Amino acid sequence: MKIDAVRNEYNFPGISRRNIAKNPFEQFEKWMEDVLDSEEKEPTAITLSTLGSDGFPRSRIVLLKFFDENGFVFFTNYNSEKGKAIEENQAVGLHFYWSSFERQIHISGFAEKTSREISEKYFHSRPVESQISAWASEQSEVIPSREYLEKRFAKFSKQFDGELPPLPPDWGGYRVVPQKIEFWQGRVNRLHDRILYEKTENGWDIKRLAP
């Protein structure tokens, strides 16, 4: 297999400190609107990176559900591997990659749990089957087989038959409060645009980084 010659050229218009929004959340909203209006299959997919207790960084895909000037929100099982990692170290990284727009966004921030009210509201907006799955899956735990998981799903389906499943005690949201947000736009000759927003006492400081 020969992959060293695989490459694509980047042709989208660039970004600069002159044409980018002064507030990173406004710029994020513009880019998110572009992606939502496109044919990207998972426009809200984020790579979440944490540092595990074993000293190794770990990355996985989660889905962005809300964002505002307070941060970026996703939901998960608090007893999962990522939940335990965040419990030990709240510093996390988020990474969006939209190949059809040749764009990336890197976010460095601190994760904090959302209120139970927010978690409950979102939990009950999900399909009932997904709510039952949250009860059935002991996320990140070793299980003996697929059959074991399906039996747990059947068990909770029967338990909650005709009822709205309550919010599991170990399930909810995290809000990532950003300290740095970098917008990356692919450009010709690999001279990509990188615009970095850094949080300061007086707002957001904007810098251009070398590609």
PDB file of C-alpha atoms in Angstrom:
ATOM      1  CA  MET A   1       0.000   0.000   0.000  1.00  0.00           C
ATOM      2  CA  LYS A   2       1.436   3.323  -1.082  1.00  0.00           C
ATOM      3  CA  ILE A   3      -0.071   6.346   0.655  1.00  0.00           C
ATOM      4  CA  ASP A   4       2.771   8.879   0.790  1.00  0.00           C
ATOM      5  CA  ALA A   5       1.697  10.443  -2.523  1.00  0.00           C
ATOM      6  CA  VAL A   6      -1.944  10.917  -1.525  1.00  0.00           C
ATOM      7  CA  ARG A   7      -2.676  14.630  -1.317  1.00  0.00           C
ATOM      8  CA  ASN A   8      -5.325  17.202  -2.190  1.00  0.00           C
ATOM      9  CA  GLU A   9      -4.990  20.865  -2.983  1.00  0.00           C
ATOM     10  CA  TYR A  10      -6.976  23.423  -0.959  1.00  0.00           C
ATOM     11  CA  ASN A  11      -8.850  26.057  -2.933  1.00  0.00           C
ATOM     12  CA  PHE A  12     -11.375  27.767  -0.629  1.00  0.00           C
ATOM     13  CA  PRO A  13     -11.125  31.527   0.115  1.00  0.00           C
ATOM     14  CA  GLY A  14      -8.931  32.396   3.063  1.00  0.00           C
ATOM     15  CA  ILE A  15      -9.579  34.073   6.390  1.00  0.00           C
ATOM     16  CA  SER A  16      -7.740  36.956   8.023  1.00  0.00           C
ATOM     17  CA  ARG A  17      -7.917  39.150  11.096  1.00  0.00           C
ATOM     18  CA  ARG A  18      -9.661  41.746   8.900  1.00  0.00           C
ATOM     19  CA  ASN A  19     -12.559  39.578   7.729  1.00  0.00           C
ATOM     20  CA  ILE A  20     -13.065  37.322  10.746  1.00  0.00           C
ATOM     21  CA  ALA A  21     -15.539  38.153  13.539  1.00  0.00           C
ATOM     22  CA  LYS A  22     -14.167  39.855  16.639  1.00  0.00           C
ATOM     23  CA  ASN A  23     -15.991  37.334  18.809  1.00  0.00           C
ATOM     24  CA  PRO A  24     -15.015  33.648  18.285  1.00  0.00           C
ATOM     25  CA  PHE A  25     -18.549  32.426  19.031  1.00  0.00           C
ATOM     26  CA  GLU A  26     -19.917  34.580  16.209  1.00  0.00           C
ATOM     27  CA  GLN A  27     -17.280  33.159  13.880  1.00  0.00           C
ATOM     28  CA  PHE A  28     -18.077  29.622  15.053  1.00  0.00           C
ATOM     29  CA  GLU A  29     -21.773  30.184  14.383  1.00  0.00           C
ATOM     30  CA  LYS A  30     -21.020  31.355  10.825  1.00  0.00           C
ATOM     31  CA  TRP A  31     -18.973  28.261  10.079  1.00  0.00           C
ATOM     32  CA  MET A  32     -21.504  25.958  11.741  1.00  0.00           C
ATOM     33  CA  GLU A  33     -24.308  27.458   9.651  1.00  0.00           C
ATOM     34  CA  ASP A  34     -22.265  26.746   6.506  1.00  0.00           C
ATOM     35  CA  VAL A  35     -21.825  23.107   7.517  1.00  0.00           C
ATOM     36  CA  LEU A  36     -25.454  22.620   8.566  1.00  0.00           C
ATOM     37  CA  ASP A  37     -26.544  23.872   5.143  1.00  0.00           C
ATOM     38  CA  SER A  38     -24.207  21.413   3.418  1.00  0.00           C
ATOM     39  CA  GLU A  39     -24.233  17.651   2.910  1.00  0.00           C
ATOM     40  CA  GLU A  40     -21.771  16.866   5.730  1.00  0.00           C
ATOM     41  CA  LYS A  41     -23.054  13.628   7.267  1.00  0.00           C
ATOM     42  CA  GLU A  42     -22.083  14.512  10.849  1.00  0.00           C
ATOM     43  CA  PRO A  43     -21.787  18.311  10.964  1.00  0.00           C
ATOM     44  CA  THR A  44     -21.742  18.448  14.774  1.00  0.00           C
ATOM     45  CA  ALA A  45     -19.140  15.701  15.293  1.00  0.00           C
ATOM     46  CA  ILE A  46     -16.236  16.708  17.539  1.00  0.00           C
ATOM     47  CA  THR A  47     -13.052  14.902  18.492  1.00  0.00           C
ATOM     48  CA  LEU A  48     -12.822  15.182  22.283  1.00  0.00           C
ATOM     49  CA  SER A  49      -9.334  14.678  23.743  1.00  0.00           C
ATOM     50  CA  THR A  50      -8.634  14.009  27.416  1.00  0.00           C
ATOM     51  CA  LEU A  51      -5.654  12.852  29.473  1.00  0.00           C
ATOM     52  CA  GLY A  52      -6.228   9.477  31.123  1.00  0.00           C
ATOM     53  CA  SER A  53      -5.037   8.341  34.544  1.00  0.00           C
ATOM     54  CA  ASP A  54      -2.552   6.059  32.733  1.00  0.00           C
ATOM     55  CA  GLY A  55      -0.815   9.150  31.338  1.00  0.00           C
ATOM     56  CA  PHE A  56      -1.929   8.566  27.746  1.00  0.00           C
ATOM     57  CA  PRO A  57      -4.058  11.090  25.836  1.00  0.00           C
ATOM     58  CA  ARG A  58      -7.291   9.631  24.481  1.00  0.00           C
ATOM     59  CA  SER A  59      -9.525  10.944  21.692  1.00  0.00           C
ATOM     60  CA  ARG A  60     -13.034   9.968  20.641  1.00  0.00           C
ATOM     61  CA  ILE A  61     -15.946  11.431  18.681  1.00  0.00           C
ATOM     62  CA  VAL A  62     -18.856  13.076  20.515  1.00  0.00           C
ATOM     63  CA  LEU A  63     -21.653  15.271  19.177  1.00  0.00           C
ATOM     64  CA  LEU A  64     -22.082  18.958  19.925  1.00  0.00           C
ATOM     65  CA  LYS A  65     -25.614  19.639  21.179  1.00  0.00           C
ATOM     66  CA  PHE A  66     -25.529  23.286  22.288  1.00  0.00           C
ATOM     67  CA  PHE A  67     -23.181  26.244  22.212  1.00  0.00           C
ATOM     68  CA  ASP A  68     -23.260  29.841  23.321  1.00  0.00           C
ATOM     69  CA  GLU A  69     -20.815  32.319  24.821  1.00  0.00           C
ATOM     70  CA  ASN A  70     -20.578  30.142  27.927  1.00  0.00           C
ATOM     71  CA  GLY A  71     -19.127  27.206  25.998  1.00  0.00           C
ATOM     72  CA  PHE A  72     -19.745  24.036  23.999  1.00  0.00           C
ATOM     73  CA  VAL A  73     -21.993  21.253  25.366  1.00  0.00           C
ATOM     74  CA  PHE A  74     -22.016  17.493  24.782  1.00  0.00           C
ATOM     75  CA  PHE A  75     -23.591  14.621  26.751  1.00  0.00           C
ATOM     76  CA  THR A  76     -22.247  11.292  27.968  1.00  0.00           C
ATOM     77  CA  ASN A  77     -22.087   8.751  30.777  1.00  0.00           C
ATOM     78  CA  TYR A  78     -20.190  10.296  33.693  1.00  0.00           C
ATOM     79  CA  ASN A  79     -18.766   6.870  34.608  1.00  0.00           C
ATOM     80  CA  SER A  80     -17.313   6.370  31.131  1.00  0.00           C
ATOM     81  CA  GLU A  81     -13.590   6.507  30.433  1.00  0.00           C
ATOM     82  CA  LYS A  82     -13.881  10.130  29.299  1.00  0.00           C
ATOM     83  CA  GLY A  83     -16.010  11.035  32.314  1.00  0.00           C
ATOM     84  CA  LYS A  84     -13.410   9.617  34.712  1.00  0.00           C
ATOM     85  CA  ALA A  85     -10.616  11.388  32.814  1.00  0.00           C
ATOM     86  CA  ILE A  86     -12.442  14.730  33.062  1.00  0.00           C
ATOM     87  CA  GLU A  87     -13.036  14.130  36.782  1.00  0.00           C
ATOM     88  CA  GLU A  88      -9.253  13.948  37.240  1.00  0.00           C
ATOM     89  CA  ASN A  89      -8.274  16.659  34.762  1.00  0.00           C
ATOM     90  CA  GLN A  90     -10.793  19.182  33.452  1.00  0.00           C
ATOM     91  CA  ALA A  91      -8.454  20.454  30.727  1.00  0.00           C
ATOM     92  CA  VAL A  92      -9.701  19.062  27.391  1.00  0.00           C
ATOM     93  CA  GLY A  93      -9.370  19.615  23.672  1.00  0.00           C
ATOM     94  CA  LEU A  94     -12.130  19.773  21.066  1.00  0.00           C
ATOM     95  CA  HIS A  95     -11.476  19.445  17.347  1.00  0.00           C
ATOM     96  CA  PHE A  96     -13.922  19.973  14.488  1.00  0.00           C
ATOM     97  CA  TYR A  97     -12.930  18.878  10.968  1.00  0.00           C
ATOM     98  CA  TRP A  98     -15.104  19.588   7.936  1.00  0.00           C
ATOM     99  CA  SER A  99     -13.360  18.201   4.853  1.00  0.00           C
ATOM    100  CA  SER A 100     -15.905  19.562   2.368  1.00  0.00           C
ATOM    101  CA  PHE A 101     -15.053  23.109   3.513  1.00  0.00           C
ATOM    102  CA  GLU A 102     -11.333  22.440   4.141  1.00  0.00           C
ATOM    103  CA  ARG A 103     -11.802  23.788   7.665  1.00  0.00           C
ATOM    104  CA  GLN A 104     -10.826  22.843  11.195  1.00  0.00           C
ATOM    105  CA  ILE A 105     -11.508  24.387  14.597  1.00  0.00           C
ATOM    106  CA  HIS A 106      -9.323  23.612  17.621  1.00  0.00           C
ATOM    107  CA  ILE A 107     -10.646  24.467  21.087  1.00  0.00           C
ATOM    108  CA  SER A 108      -8.733  24.250  24.372  1.00  0.00           C
ATOM    109  CA  GLY A 109     -10.784  24.653  27.531  1.00  0.00           C
ATOM    110  CA  PHE A 110     -12.046  23.308  30.818  1.00  0.00           C
ATOM    111  CA  ALA A 111     -14.971  20.880  31.053  1.00  0.00           C
ATOM    112  CA  GLU A 112     -17.631  21.289  33.741  1.00  0.00           C
ATOM    113  CA  LYS A 113     -20.855  19.386  34.317  1.00  0.00           C
ATOM    114  CA  THR A 114     -24.066  21.026  33.200  1.00  0.00           C
ATOM    115  CA  SER A 115     -26.974  21.333  35.621  1.00  0.00           C
ATOM    116  CA  ARG A 116     -29.220  18.305  36.090  1.00  0.00           C
ATOM    117  CA  GLU A 117     -32.066  20.385  34.653  1.00  0.00           C
ATOM    118  CA  ILE A 118     -30.193  20.890  31.366  1.00  0.00           C
ATOM    119  CA  SER A 119     -29.205  17.213  31.254  1.00  0.00           C
ATOM    120  CA  GLU A 120     -32.749  16.072  31.920  1.00  0.00           C
ATOM    121  CA  LYS A 121     -34.249  18.359  29.280  1.00  0.00           C
ATOM    122  CA  TYR A 122     -31.890  17.078  26.604  1.00  0.00           C
ATOM    123  CA  PHE A 123     -32.186  13.435  27.733  1.00  0.00           C
ATOM    124  CA  HIS A 124     -35.941  13.454  27.227  1.00  0.00           C
ATOM    125  CA  SER A 125     -35.593  15.046  23.787  1.00  0.00           C
ATOM    126  CA  ARG A 126     -33.838  11.891  22.547  1.00  0.00           C
ATOM    127  CA  PRO A 127     -35.652   8.927  20.989  1.00  0.00           C
ATOM    128  CA  VAL A 128     -36.993   6.585  23.694  1.00  0.00           C
ATOM    129  CA  GLU A 129     -34.713   3.802  22.423  1.00  0.00           C
ATOM    130  CA  SER A 130     -31.684   6.036  22.984  1.00  0.00           C
ATOM    131  CA  GLN A 131     -32.881   6.823  26.502  1.00  0.00           C
ATOM    132  CA  ILE A 132     -33.161   3.095  27.224  1.00  0.00           C
ATOM    133  CA  SER A 133     -29.687   2.522  25.761  1.00  0.00           C
ATOM    134  CA  ALA A 134     -28.276   4.995  28.285  1.00  0.00           C
ATOM    135  CA  TRP A 135     -29.615   2.738  31.043  1.00  0.00           C
ATOM    136  CA  ALA A 136     -28.503  -0.478  29.343  1.00  0.00           C
ATOM    137  CA  SER A 137     -24.906   0.486  28.558  1.00  0.00           C
ATOM    138  CA  GLU A 138     -22.324   0.516  31.346  1.00  0.00           C
ATOM    139  CA  GLN A 139     -20.159   2.654  29.118  1.00  0.00           C
ATOM    140  CA  SER A 140     -16.446   1.759  28.885  1.00  0.00           C
ATOM    141  CA  GLU A 141     -16.856  -1.304  31.160  1.00  0.00           C
ATOM    142  CA  VAL A 142     -15.717  -4.719  29.913  1.00  0.00           C
ATOM    143  CA  ILE A 143     -18.737  -6.866  28.968  1.00  0.00           C
ATOM    144  CA  PRO A 144     -18.815 -10.587  28.129  1.00  0.00           C
ATOM    145  CA  SER A 145     -20.660 -10.388  24.817  1.00  0.00           C
ATOM    146  CA  ARG A 146     -22.975  -8.503  22.490  1.00  0.00           C
ATOM    147  CA  GLU A 147     -25.770 -10.742  23.745  1.00  0.00           C
ATOM    148  CA  TYR A 148     -25.217  -9.437  27.293  1.00  0.00           C
ATOM    149  CA  LEU A 149     -25.754  -5.863  26.051  1.00  0.00           C
ATOM    150  CA  GLU A 150     -28.873  -6.775  24.100  1.00  0.00           C
ATOM    151  CA  LYS A 151     -30.323  -8.587  27.125  1.00  0.00           C
ATOM    152  CA  ARG A 152     -29.806  -5.472  29.249  1.00  0.00           C
ATOM    153  CA  PHE A 153     -31.556  -3.393  26.587  1.00  0.00           C
ATOM    154  CA  ALA A 154     -34.474  -5.840  26.606  1.00  0.00           C
ATOM    155  CA  LYS A 155     -34.561  -5.767  30.405  1.00  0.00           C
ATOM    156  CA  PHE A 156     -34.829  -1.975  30.608  1.00  0.00           C
ATOM    157  CA  SER A 157     -37.246  -1.847  27.670  1.00  0.00           C
ATOM    158  CA  LYS A 158     -39.561  -4.094  29.678  1.00  0.00           C
ATOM    159  CA  GLN A 159     -38.965  -2.129  32.886  1.00  0.00           C
ATOM    160  CA  PHE A 160     -39.868   1.196  31.264  1.00  0.00           C
ATOM    161  CA  ASP A 161     -42.605  -0.170  29.017  1.00  0.00           C
ATOM    162  CA  GLY A 162     -45.181   2.585  28.594  1.00  0.00           C
ATOM    163  CA  GLU A 163     -43.225   4.945  30.857  1.00  0.00           C
ATOM    164  CA  LEU A 164     -40.764   7.755  30.228  1.00  0.00           C
ATOM    165  CA  PRO A 165     -37.308   6.552  31.370  1.00  0.00           C
ATOM    166  CA  PRO A 166     -35.904   8.830  34.076  1.00  0.00           C
ATOM    167  CA  LEU A 167     -32.518  10.467  33.660  1.00  0.00           C
ATOM    168  CA  PRO A 168     -29.856   7.960  34.797  1.00  0.00           C
ATOM    169  CA  PRO A 169     -27.921   9.231  37.835  1.00  0.00           C
ATOM    170  CA  ASP A 170     -24.596   8.803  36.010  1.00  0.00           C
ATOM    171  CA  TRP A 171     -25.568  10.480  32.713  1.00  0.00           C
ATOM    172  CA  GLY A 172     -25.495  14.147  31.750  1.00  0.00           C
ATOM    173  CA  GLY A 173     -23.802  17.018  30.008  1.00  0.00           C
ATOM    174  CA  TYR A 174     -20.413  18.684  30.002  1.00  0.00           C
ATOM    175  CA  ARG A 175     -19.838  22.281  29.011  1.00  0.00           C
ATOM    176  CA  VAL A 176     -16.369  23.057  27.688  1.00  0.00           C
ATOM    177  CA  VAL A 177     -15.474  26.645  28.608  1.00  0.00           C
ATOM    178  CA  PRO A 178     -12.879  27.699  25.997  1.00  0.00           C
ATOM    179  CA  GLN A 179      -9.619  29.451  26.717  1.00  0.00           C
ATOM    180  CA  LYS A 180      -8.322  29.233  23.138  1.00  0.00           C
ATOM    181  CA  ILE A 181     -10.178  28.795  19.830  1.00  0.00           C
ATOM    182  CA  GLU A 182      -8.277  28.398  16.562  1.00  0.00           C
ATOM    183  CA  PHE A 183      -9.911  28.610  13.127  1.00  0.00           C
ATOM    184  CA  TRP A 184      -8.005  26.803  10.370  1.00  0.00           C
ATOM    185  CA  GLN A 185      -8.728  27.282   6.688  1.00  0.00           C
ATOM    186  CA  GLY A 186      -6.911  25.238   4.053  1.00  0.00           C
ATOM    187  CA  ARG A 187      -5.066  27.335   1.412  1.00  0.00           C
ATOM    188  CA  VAL A 188      -3.032  26.744  -1.725  1.00  0.00           C
ATOM    189  CA  ASN A 189       0.594  25.562  -1.461  1.00  0.00           C
ATOM    190  CA  ARG A 190      -0.052  24.455   2.126  1.00  0.00           C
ATOM    191  CA  LEU A 191       0.090  28.097   3.280  1.00  0.00           C
ATOM    192  CA  HIS A 192      -2.987  27.562   5.417  1.00  0.00           C
ATOM    193  CA  ASP A 193      -4.705  30.316   7.403  1.00  0.00           C
ATOM    194  CA  ARG A 194      -4.688  29.896  11.182  1.00  0.00           C
ATOM    195  CA  ILE A 195      -6.435  32.534  13.293  1.00  0.00           C
ATOM    196  CA  LEU A 196      -6.214  32.100  17.060  1.00  0.00           C
ATOM    197  CA  TYR A 197      -8.479  33.680  19.683  1.00  0.00           C
ATOM    198  CA  GLU A 198      -7.043  33.670  23.219  1.00  0.00           C
ATOM    199  CA  LYS A 199      -9.167  34.594  26.230  1.00  0.00           C
ATOM    200  CA  THR A 200      -7.864  37.501  28.323  1.00  0.00           C
ATOM    201  CA  GLU A 201      -9.196  39.645  31.158  1.00  0.00           C
ATOM    202  CA  ASN A 202     -10.322  42.186  28.565  1.00  0.00           C
ATOM    203  CA  GLY A 203     -11.957  39.824  26.080  1.00  0.00           C
ATOM    204  CA  TRP A 204     -10.401  37.938  23.180  1.00  0.00           C
ATOM    205  CA  ASP A 205      -6.934  38.548  21.756  1.00  0.00           C
ATOM    206  CA  ILE A 206      -6.663  37.624  18.053  1.00  0.00           C
ATOM    207  CA  LYS A 207      -3.421  36.347  16.471  1.00  0.00           C
ATOM    208  CA  ARG A 208      -2.323  34.778  13.189  1.00  0.00           C
ATOM    209  CA  LEU A 209      -0.258  31.598  13.428  1.00  0.00           C
ATOM    210  CA  ALA A 210       2.137  30.163  10.860  1.00  0.00           C
ATOM    211  CA  PRO A 211       0.765  27.043   9.139  1.00  0.00           C
TER     212      PRO A 211
END
